[in-house]
Amino acid sequence: MYDSWKKYVGDVSGRCDALGGLLCQAGHDLAKTDESVKQELDALAVRYADTEAVGGQAKVK
């Protein structure tokens, strides 16, 4: 019986640790300002910017 309870308590502890980490991250993310989120998105846009099109037809204005 001891072994089964030891395993159960270990499993519960592991779940609590995982859930606690997720809740801390969610709280951190929700505390960000709109401006800080925009800055992070802008940084991604720069990092993963598409290259200019090569060849093809010129755009007609």
Short mmCIF file of C-alpha atoms in Angstrom, two decimals:
data_model
loop_
_atom_site.label_atom_id
_atom_site.label_comp_id
_atom_site.label_asym_id
_atom_site.label_seq_id
_atom_site.Cartn_x
_atom_site.Cartn_y
_atom_site.Cartn_z
CA MET A 1 0.00 0.00 0.00
CA TYR A 2 2.87 2.36 0.82
CA ASP A 3 4.29 2.03 -2.69
CA SER A 4 0.96 2.77 -4.35
CA TRP A 5 0.38 5.89 -2.21
CA LYS A 6 3.95 7.04 -2.78
CA LYS A 7 3.40 6.78 -6.54
CA TYR A 8 0.02 8.53 -6.29
CA VAL A 9 1.43 11.43 -4.28
CA GLY A 10 4.34 11.73 -6.70
CA ASP A 11 1.96 11.82 -9.66
CA VAL A 12 -0.23 14.46 -8.00
CA SER A 13 2.82 16.54 -7.17
CA GLY A 14 4.01 16.34 -10.77
CA ARG A 15 0.61 17.44 -12.06
CA CYS A 16 0.53 20.35 -9.62
CA ASP A 17 4.00 21.47 -10.69
CA ALA A 18 3.03 21.34 -14.36
CA LEU A 19 -0.23 23.19 -13.79
CA GLY A 20 1.50 25.77 -11.59
CA GLY A 21 3.99 26.51 -14.34
CA LEU A 22 1.20 26.99 -16.88
CA LEU A 23 -0.74 29.28 -14.55
CA CYS A 24 2.35 31.39 -13.81
CA GLN A 25 3.04 31.79 -17.54
CA ALA A 26 -0.59 32.70 -18.21
CA GLY A 27 -0.51 35.31 -15.45
CA HIS A 28 2.73 36.73 -16.82
CA ASP A 29 1.30 36.91 -20.34
CA LEU A 30 -1.93 38.57 -19.18
CA ALA A 31 0.02 41.20 -17.24
CA LYS A 32 1.69 42.48 -20.42
CA THR A 33 0.62 45.79 -21.87
CA ASP A 34 -0.76 46.02 -25.38
CA GLU A 35 2.37 47.95 -26.38
CA SER A 36 4.72 45.21 -25.14
CA VAL A 37 2.74 42.57 -27.04
CA LYS A 38 2.88 44.75 -30.18
CA GLN A 39 6.65 45.11 -29.79
CA GLU A 40 7.03 41.33 -29.57
CA LEU A 41 4.88 40.83 -32.68
CA ASP A 42 6.81 43.52 -34.56
CA ALA A 43 10.07 41.79 -33.64
CA LEU A 44 8.71 38.54 -35.08
CA ALA A 45 7.64 40.32 -38.25
CA VAL A 46 11.20 41.62 -38.70
CA ARG A 47 12.78 38.27 -37.88
CA TYR A 48 10.58 36.33 -40.28
CA ALA A 49 10.05 38.96 -42.95
CA ASP A 50 9.39 37.65 -46.42
CA THR A 51 12.01 38.30 -49.04
CA GLU A 52 11.13 40.59 -51.90
CA ALA A 53 9.58 38.96 -54.93
CA VAL A 54 12.03 38.22 -57.70
CA GLY A 55 11.03 38.27 -61.36
CA GLY A 56 7.49 38.22 -62.58
CA GLN A 57 5.52 41.19 -63.76
CA ALA A 58 5.89 44.68 -62.37
CA LYS A 59 3.02 45.96 -60.29
CA VAL A 60 0.65 48.26 -62.12
CA LYS A 61 -0.42 51.31 -60.19
#
